[in-house]
Each structure stands twice: as structure tokens, then as C-alpha cells.
Amino acid sequence: HHHLILPLLTTLALRMASEAAPPSHLVVAVIGHVGSGKSSLCGRLILAFRGAEEKTVEVFRELARSQGKTGDEAYAWIVDQYAKEREAGQTFENSIWGLTLDQRDIATTGTGAKGKMFKGPSSKEGVRHFTLIDSPGGHGHDRRVHDACAQADAVIVVVSAVPGEYEACLGQLRQYATAAMTVGIKSFIVAVSKMDHPRVSFSCSRFEQISKFLRGFFQSRLRGVRPPLVIPFSSKVGVNISKKVKGGALHWYNGPCLLGGMVTALKPDLKRIGIVASNKPLRFTITRAFRLHGAGTIALGRVESGILKVGQRVLVSPGGVRGQVASIQQHYKNREKAFPGDLVGVALHDISVSELKRGFIIGEEDHDPPIACKSFVAQVLVVNQPYLLREGAVLTMDVHNAHIPVKILKIQARVKIKPGSTDIKELNIA
């Protein structure tokens, strides 16, 4: 009997694992100071991998010149599609784009034929899927940067190599990088842009100066994690973005191109998107909701845990509204299921747009649905607090896509954690 039962149990375990396994993809947020070249970089990557056509760039270039601009904005205009963004020359809204790389694309990066990114099944051997989130960098857009990082598995931090621009961005750079670390991001790449600028001229010494400082900064904040790759590139002339440099202006650089770094160095936190997260109750966080003619109510967001399926009965919290998943789309392709880490659009039946708001959570109706609470216990790490934390203080809590005012009811204890240990010691509050 044991010989009969064991294969059956093994088959069941394999089926559960295959259903819970995440697809081979990575969500990457691109953050940095305003004017550092984030949108131009995203545009170059989208163009290189068939997300846009060269003639579209030429149309944008001519349109920019007719408006009195230089025409170099054409690559940024691929992702900056609002008129106000193109007029101001900076991003105001997060935009999401998909990239699919086959074996030939990966081979051009110089990372080898397979281009191992992380352990996990893929739809086709050697195929890699990326989702890029281009975020704004100007003052006043902190929440959008936080939202981009909350939806991402890894982050590319773009900094300008131009003297004056780099030094001016350091304060905001620390703020954005800290926000990314706070939501659990541990995988970073630092991309040094504008290496072609006349005041930089692909200078090795300038790159080393920036690289040394930023590697030290991340190493001090991300203890126990390898310091990030620092990669020089130029969006204007298209150097070291999708193809490995051999000689030329960056003859002194021996590392990978930017896309090669993405394929080899960026890795997701498997606790967030792996089998462990898939076996938890469904939690889908809403970024945006709207009504689409012919499809009904659409909710955009990220699967944080569990598996979202077509036909599933769901409950929205807060509010307790109930409905059904009609269809799931990712980058204009229909999906039967969505796994932890997936950014998808979901068509919902029996739910009105007015009943969905940014930050609301969708769960499964009959299996541990999310419920509202009036209070909770939190362990808080104070990083930079300009005034005294006290009972009764009202603060803003940023959690996934929600930004909620909360009030400190009681400070229970001060916690001390020994370096390198998980032992927690509570100290009396003096």
C-alpha cells in the first residue's frame, strides 16, 4: 500500500508546486532625480526590444523640433505620453511597459546564451520578461515613487554624471533609495547617465568617483547584501544600454551593459513572489480603477499573495463589496491566472467603479478575505525623524498603494536588536 500512496502524494505535491510557481519575470522600477534620464533610458530599452518602432521616434523627433526643442526628447516621449509631460520635459505619472527578451536578445548583452536571471520556470527556455515602471523624479512626487517601488521586485537608480547635476541630486537620491529599501527592495542597479556630455566625455575618473560613493552608500544601508552594480551609459548616443561595449569611448569599462546587468544581477525576493507567497490567501492591491466600454469595471494592481483566477468570487475591502473576476490581462495578453508579483488588469463583474479606490484590497470571498481593522500593533524603525514621536501624533502610513493617516495610540516599548541577531529585547521607555 505504501508503494501506491507515495507516488500519489508526490503527484499532488508537484501539481501544487506547479500551480503556485511564479512566471519567469521581473518588475523593475526606474527611479532617480528629475532630469537624470530615466524616461530616455526606458524609451531606448522599449525601442531595442520591439516595444516601439524607429519611425515613431523620428516622428517624435520632428515634432519636438517643431516645438523649439532639440529633438533628443524623442526617446523619452515613448513613455511620456501626456502633453503636459512633453511640454515640461519631465515625467508626472508612473507608466508601465513590458519587455520580452529571447535567447538572441540575451546573447547580445554578453551574459551568455541562457542569461540566468533567477531560479524559476519560464514559458519558453531562455525567455525573460521584464515590466518597467518609469517614475517621476521631481519634488512633490514622493508618493508616486513609493508606489512604483511598492509594485517592483528590483530597482534601477539613475544618476547623472554631469558635474553639478549629480551633486544636486544626492539628497533626493538618498530619500528615494531609502523608500525603496523600506518596502523591501534589496536588488539594485545604479545607472550613471549622460556619460556623453561635453563636461564628462566618458571620463573614467568621474565614473569611479560616483561609483565609489554610491556603492558605499548602498553597502552601509543594505548590510549582508552584495553592493549593486554601477553601470555607465548614454541614452543620447545609445552606448552600453542593450549591447556590451567593446572598445570605443568606454574602453576602460569591463562590466556588463545595462540590460546585461538586469538579466544577471537583479533578483526578486522569493519570499514575496515564490511558492510561499502563492500558498497564502489572495491579496490584490488596487492602483487604479476605471470603466472600459465593453469590458465593465477594470482594476489595475499587483498580486501580493495568493493566486488570482478567472471566474473566482472575490471580496473588496474596505466596503465588503462582492463580485467575480471576468478576465485578467497583462500587457494586452489574456491570462487565466496571475501569481504574486504580477502587475495585471482585472475585469470585475457586479462591482461598480465608485466602489473601488486606490489602496483597496481584493481577496477571495470564501478563503480568508481581507477585513478592516480599527487598530494594529506595528514595529517602527525611526530613520530620520525631525520631531519627537509621541502618543497622539498623527502620521501618514505608506503601505503598498495606500497612503493612510494613522494616530499613535500608545508606544508600548523601545526595541533593541543585536547586530546579526534576531533576538529582540524590550527596553523601558524613559
Short mmCIF file of C-alpha atoms in Angstrom, two decimals, residues 127-399:
data_model
loop_
_atom_site.label_atom_id
_atom_site.label_comp_id
_atom_site.label_asym_id
_atom_site.label_seq_id
_atom_site.Cartn_x
_atom_site.Cartn_y
_atom_site.Cartn_z
CA VAL A 127 12.92 33.79 -22.49
CA ARG A 128 12.86 36.61 -19.93
CA HIS A 129 10.02 39.01 -19.23
CA PHE A 130 10.52 42.42 -17.61
CA THR A 131 7.98 45.03 -16.57
CA LEU A 132 9.45 48.55 -16.40
CA ILE A 133 7.87 51.25 -14.23
CA ASP A 134 9.07 54.73 -15.22
CA SER A 135 8.53 57.07 -12.26
CA PRO A 136 8.74 60.86 -11.86
CA GLY A 137 11.71 62.44 -10.13
CA GLY A 138 10.60 65.99 -9.33
CA HIS A 139 9.81 67.36 -5.88
CA GLY A 140 6.28 66.59 -4.76
CA HIS A 141 6.15 63.18 -6.46
CA ASP A 142 7.34 61.13 -3.47
CA ARG A 143 4.12 59.11 -3.33
CA ARG A 144 4.38 58.07 -6.97
CA VAL A 145 7.97 56.94 -6.42
CA HIS A 146 6.82 54.98 -3.36
CA ASP A 147 4.00 53.41 -5.40
CA ALA A 148 6.47 52.38 -8.13
CA CYS A 149 8.82 50.77 -5.59
CA ALA A 150 5.92 49.03 -3.79
CA GLN A 151 4.96 47.30 -7.06
CA ALA A 152 8.54 46.38 -8.01
CA ASP A 153 10.86 43.44 -7.32
CA ALA A 154 14.03 45.41 -8.09
CA VAL A 155 15.10 48.99 -8.75
CA ILE A 156 17.34 50.84 -11.21
CA VAL A 157 18.60 54.10 -9.71
CA VAL A 158 19.55 56.57 -12.45
CA VAL A 159 22.04 59.35 -11.62
CA SER A 160 23.53 61.97 -13.91
CA ALA A 161 27.31 62.10 -14.33
CA VAL A 162 27.23 65.81 -15.24
CA PRO A 163 29.07 67.99 -12.66
CA GLY A 164 26.53 69.92 -10.63
CA GLU A 165 23.59 67.68 -11.54
CA TYR A 166 24.98 64.68 -9.65
CA GLU A 167 25.91 66.70 -6.56
CA ALA A 168 22.48 68.40 -6.52
CA CYS A 169 20.59 65.09 -6.62
CA LEU A 170 22.31 63.32 -3.70
CA GLY A 171 19.76 64.35 -1.05
CA GLN A 172 16.78 63.22 -3.11
CA LEU A 173 18.64 60.13 -4.24
CA ARG A 174 19.11 59.02 -0.62
CA GLN A 175 15.42 59.67 0.04
CA TYR A 176 14.21 57.62 -2.94
CA ALA A 177 16.66 54.77 -2.29
CA THR A 178 15.59 54.63 1.36
CA ALA A 179 11.93 54.50 0.27
CA ALA A 180 12.75 51.52 -1.96
CA MET A 181 14.57 49.71 0.86
CA THR A 182 11.68 50.41 3.24
CA VAL A 183 9.21 48.48 1.06
CA GLY A 184 11.60 45.52 0.97
CA ILE A 185 13.68 46.05 -2.20
CA LYS A 186 17.15 44.53 -1.86
CA SER A 187 18.19 44.24 -5.51
CA PHE A 188 19.54 47.44 -7.10
CA ILE A 189 21.48 48.65 -10.12
CA VAL A 190 22.95 52.16 -10.23
CA ALA A 191 22.93 53.51 -13.80
CA VAL A 192 25.20 56.52 -14.42
CA SER A 193 23.69 58.52 -17.31
CA LYS A 194 24.85 61.31 -19.64
CA MET A 195 28.37 59.93 -19.97
CA ASP A 196 28.48 61.57 -23.44
CA HIS A 197 28.02 65.10 -22.03
CA PRO A 198 30.85 67.51 -23.04
CA ARG A 199 31.69 68.11 -19.36
CA VAL A 200 32.03 64.36 -18.76
CA SER A 201 33.31 62.98 -22.09
CA PHE A 202 33.11 59.34 -20.91
CA SER A 203 35.59 60.12 -18.11
CA CYS A 204 36.76 57.06 -16.18
CA SER A 205 37.75 59.14 -13.14
CA ARG A 206 34.32 60.80 -12.96
CA PHE A 207 32.61 57.42 -13.15
CA GLU A 208 34.87 55.95 -10.45
CA GLN A 209 34.16 58.93 -8.17
CA ILE A 210 30.39 58.39 -8.44
CA SER A 211 30.69 54.60 -8.27
CA LYS A 212 32.80 54.60 -5.08
CA PHE A 213 30.40 56.89 -3.20
CA LEU A 214 27.16 55.14 -4.23
CA ARG A 215 28.46 51.62 -3.67
CA GLY A 216 29.50 52.73 -0.17
CA PHE A 217 26.08 54.27 0.44
CA PHE A 218 24.17 51.12 -0.53
CA GLN A 219 26.61 48.85 1.29
CA SER A 220 26.06 50.78 4.53
CA ARG A 221 22.26 50.55 4.18
CA LEU A 222 21.96 47.01 2.78
CA ARG A 223 24.04 45.00 5.22
CA GLY A 224 24.56 41.40 4.19
CA VAL A 225 23.69 42.14 0.55
CA ARG A 226 26.25 42.49 -2.24
CA PRO A 227 26.72 46.12 -3.31
CA PRO A 228 24.89 46.97 -6.53
CA LEU A 229 26.41 47.06 -10.00
CA VAL A 230 27.26 50.58 -11.15
CA ILE A 231 26.93 50.84 -14.93
CA PRO A 232 27.79 53.84 -17.17
CA PHE A 233 25.63 54.54 -20.23
CA SER A 234 24.39 57.21 -22.62
CA SER A 235 20.81 57.36 -23.89
CA LYS A 236 21.58 60.14 -26.37
CA VAL A 237 24.09 58.10 -28.37
CA GLY A 238 22.83 54.67 -27.26
CA VAL A 239 26.03 53.41 -25.63
CA ASN A 240 26.13 50.44 -23.21
CA ILE A 241 22.34 50.02 -22.90
CA SER A 242 21.39 46.81 -24.70
CA LYS A 243 24.76 45.70 -26.12
CA LYS A 244 28.03 45.11 -24.30
CA VAL A 245 30.67 47.74 -25.03
CA LYS A 246 33.83 46.59 -26.81
CA GLY A 247 36.38 49.37 -27.05
CA GLY A 248 35.32 52.87 -28.11
CA ALA A 249 34.59 55.68 -25.66
CA LEU A 250 34.09 53.23 -22.74
CA HIS A 251 37.20 51.14 -23.49
CA TRP A 252 38.16 51.33 -19.80
CA TYR A 253 34.88 49.69 -18.67
CA ASN A 254 34.86 45.89 -18.29
CA GLY A 255 31.41 45.30 -16.79
CA PRO A 256 28.08 44.37 -18.41
CA CYS A 257 25.77 46.64 -20.36
CA LEU A 258 22.66 47.85 -18.56
CA LEU A 259 20.39 45.12 -19.90
CA GLY A 260 23.06 42.52 -19.13
CA GLY A 261 23.08 43.77 -15.54
CA MET A 262 19.29 43.48 -15.42
CA VAL A 263 19.43 39.88 -16.64
CA THR A 264 22.19 38.71 -14.28
CA ALA A 265 22.18 40.96 -11.21
CA LEU A 266 18.55 41.88 -10.50
CA LYS A 267 16.77 39.21 -8.50
CA PRO A 268 13.35 39.16 -6.85
CA ASP A 269 12.71 38.34 -3.20
CA LEU A 270 11.36 34.79 -3.50
CA LYS A 271 9.55 35.24 -0.18
CA ARG A 272 7.41 37.87 -1.92
CA ILE A 273 6.76 36.14 -5.25
CA GLY A 274 7.66 32.48 -4.69
CA ILE A 275 5.67 29.42 -3.70
CA VAL A 276 5.39 30.60 -0.08
CA ALA A 277 3.54 33.76 -1.18
CA SER A 278 1.39 31.79 -3.65
CA ASN A 279 0.09 29.50 -0.91
CA LYS A 280 -1.11 32.43 1.23
CA PRO A 281 -4.65 33.92 0.96
CA LEU A 282 -5.29 36.14 -2.07
CA ARG A 283 -4.36 39.81 -1.68
CA PHE A 284 -4.59 42.03 -4.77
CA THR A 285 -3.79 45.72 -4.17
CA ILE A 286 -5.54 48.25 -6.40
CA THR A 287 -3.52 51.02 -8.05
CA ARG A 288 -6.24 52.42 -10.28
CA ALA A 289 -9.85 51.63 -11.25
CA PHE A 290 -11.88 52.77 -14.28
CA ARG A 291 -14.73 51.71 -16.53
CA LEU A 292 -13.96 50.43 -20.03
CA HIS A 293 -16.68 50.24 -22.66
CA GLY A 294 -17.46 46.60 -23.44
CA ALA A 295 -15.42 45.24 -20.52
CA GLY A 296 -17.04 46.89 -17.49
CA THR A 297 -15.12 47.72 -14.31
CA ILE A 298 -11.32 47.37 -14.60
CA ALA A 299 -8.96 47.29 -11.60
CA LEU A 300 -5.20 47.69 -12.14
CA GLY A 301 -2.80 46.49 -9.47
CA ARG A 302 -0.42 43.87 -8.14
CA VAL A 303 -0.97 40.38 -6.78
CA GLU A 304 0.78 40.46 -3.39
CA SER A 305 -0.08 36.90 -2.33
CA GLY A 306 -2.27 34.00 -3.39
CA ILE A 307 -3.36 33.21 -6.95
CA LEU A 308 -5.91 35.29 -8.85
CA LYS A 309 -8.02 33.23 -11.27
CA VAL A 310 -10.67 33.90 -13.91
CA GLY A 311 -14.11 33.03 -12.53
CA GLN A 312 -13.04 33.50 -8.91
CA ARG A 313 -15.51 35.03 -6.44
CA VAL A 314 -13.83 37.98 -4.70
CA LEU A 315 -14.45 40.49 -1.91
CA VAL A 316 -13.19 44.09 -1.81
CA SER A 317 -12.03 45.60 1.48
CA PRO A 318 -12.85 48.08 2.90
CA GLY A 319 -16.52 48.05 1.97
CA GLY A 320 -17.18 44.32 1.71
CA VAL A 321 -18.38 44.52 -1.92
CA ARG A 322 -18.55 41.11 -3.63
CA GLY A 323 -18.04 40.27 -7.30
CA GLN A 324 -16.43 37.92 -9.79
CA VAL A 325 -13.23 38.00 -11.88
CA ALA A 326 -14.34 38.10 -15.53
CA SER A 327 -10.89 38.27 -17.18
CA ILE A 328 -7.22 39.02 -16.46
CA GLN A 329 -4.81 40.86 -18.78
CA GLN A 330 -1.08 41.56 -18.60
CA HIS A 331 0.48 43.75 -21.30
CA TYR A 332 -2.61 43.28 -23.53
CA LYS A 333 -2.45 39.46 -23.30
CA ASN A 334 -5.18 37.40 -21.64
CA ARG A 335 -4.21 35.29 -18.64
CA GLU A 336 -6.12 32.56 -16.83
CA LYS A 337 -4.18 33.11 -13.60
CA ALA A 338 -1.99 35.77 -12.02
CA PHE A 339 0.70 34.99 -9.45
CA PRO A 340 2.40 37.03 -6.69
CA GLY A 341 4.43 39.85 -8.24
CA ASP A 342 2.26 40.13 -11.38
CA LEU A 343 1.01 43.58 -12.40
CA VAL A 344 -2.29 42.96 -14.15
CA GLY A 345 -5.61 44.47 -15.14
CA VAL A 346 -8.69 42.64 -13.87
CA ALA A 347 -12.21 42.93 -15.29
CA LEU A 348 -14.77 42.58 -12.48
CA HIS A 349 -18.47 41.71 -12.64
CA ASP A 350 -21.06 43.02 -10.13
CA ILE A 351 -18.71 45.74 -8.84
CA SER A 352 -19.03 49.44 -9.68
CA VAL A 353 -16.06 51.76 -10.28
CA SER A 354 -17.32 54.01 -7.47
CA GLU A 355 -16.82 51.11 -5.03
CA LEU A 356 -13.08 50.80 -5.83
CA LYS A 357 -10.39 53.24 -4.73
CA ARG A 358 -6.61 53.33 -4.83
CA GLY A 359 -5.23 51.24 -1.97
CA PHE A 360 -8.27 48.97 -1.63
CA ILE A 361 -7.57 45.22 -1.42
CA ILE A 362 -9.24 42.34 -3.24
CA GLY A 363 -9.34 38.91 -1.60
CA GLU A 364 -11.07 35.60 -2.19
CA GLU A 365 -14.66 35.62 -0.95
CA ASP A 366 -14.65 32.23 0.78
CA HIS A 367 -11.00 31.87 1.80
CA ASP A 368 -9.69 34.26 4.47
CA PRO A 369 -10.84 37.54 2.84
CA PRO A 370 -9.25 40.83 3.99
CA ILE A 371 -11.13 42.58 6.79
CA ALA A 372 -10.95 46.16 8.07
CA CYS A 373 -9.47 46.94 11.50
CA LYS A 374 -9.51 49.95 13.80
CA SER A 375 -6.05 49.46 15.31
CA PHE A 376 -2.94 47.31 14.94
CA VAL A 377 0.47 46.79 16.55
CA ALA A 378 3.46 47.86 14.46
CA GLN A 379 7.23 47.71 14.92
CA VAL A 380 8.62 51.03 13.65
CA LEU A 381 12.19 51.82 12.64
CA VAL A 382 12.96 55.53 13.12
CA VAL A 383 15.37 56.56 10.33
CA ASN A 384 15.09 60.34 10.18
CA GLN A 385 12.57 61.97 12.49
CA PRO A 386 12.80 65.79 12.78
CA TYR A 387 10.49 65.95 15.80
CA LEU A 388 9.63 63.85 18.85
CA LEU A 389 7.49 60.76 18.33
CA ARG A 390 4.76 60.87 20.96
CA GLU A 391 1.44 59.28 21.78
CA GLY A 392 -1.37 61.08 19.97
CA ALA A 393 0.78 62.11 17.00
CA VAL A 394 -0.87 61.78 13.57
CA LEU A 395 1.36 60.42 10.79
CA THR A 396 0.89 59.14 7.23
CA MET A 397 1.38 55.41 6.69
CA ASP A 398 2.52 54.37 3.21
CA VAL A 399 1.63 50.72 2.63
#
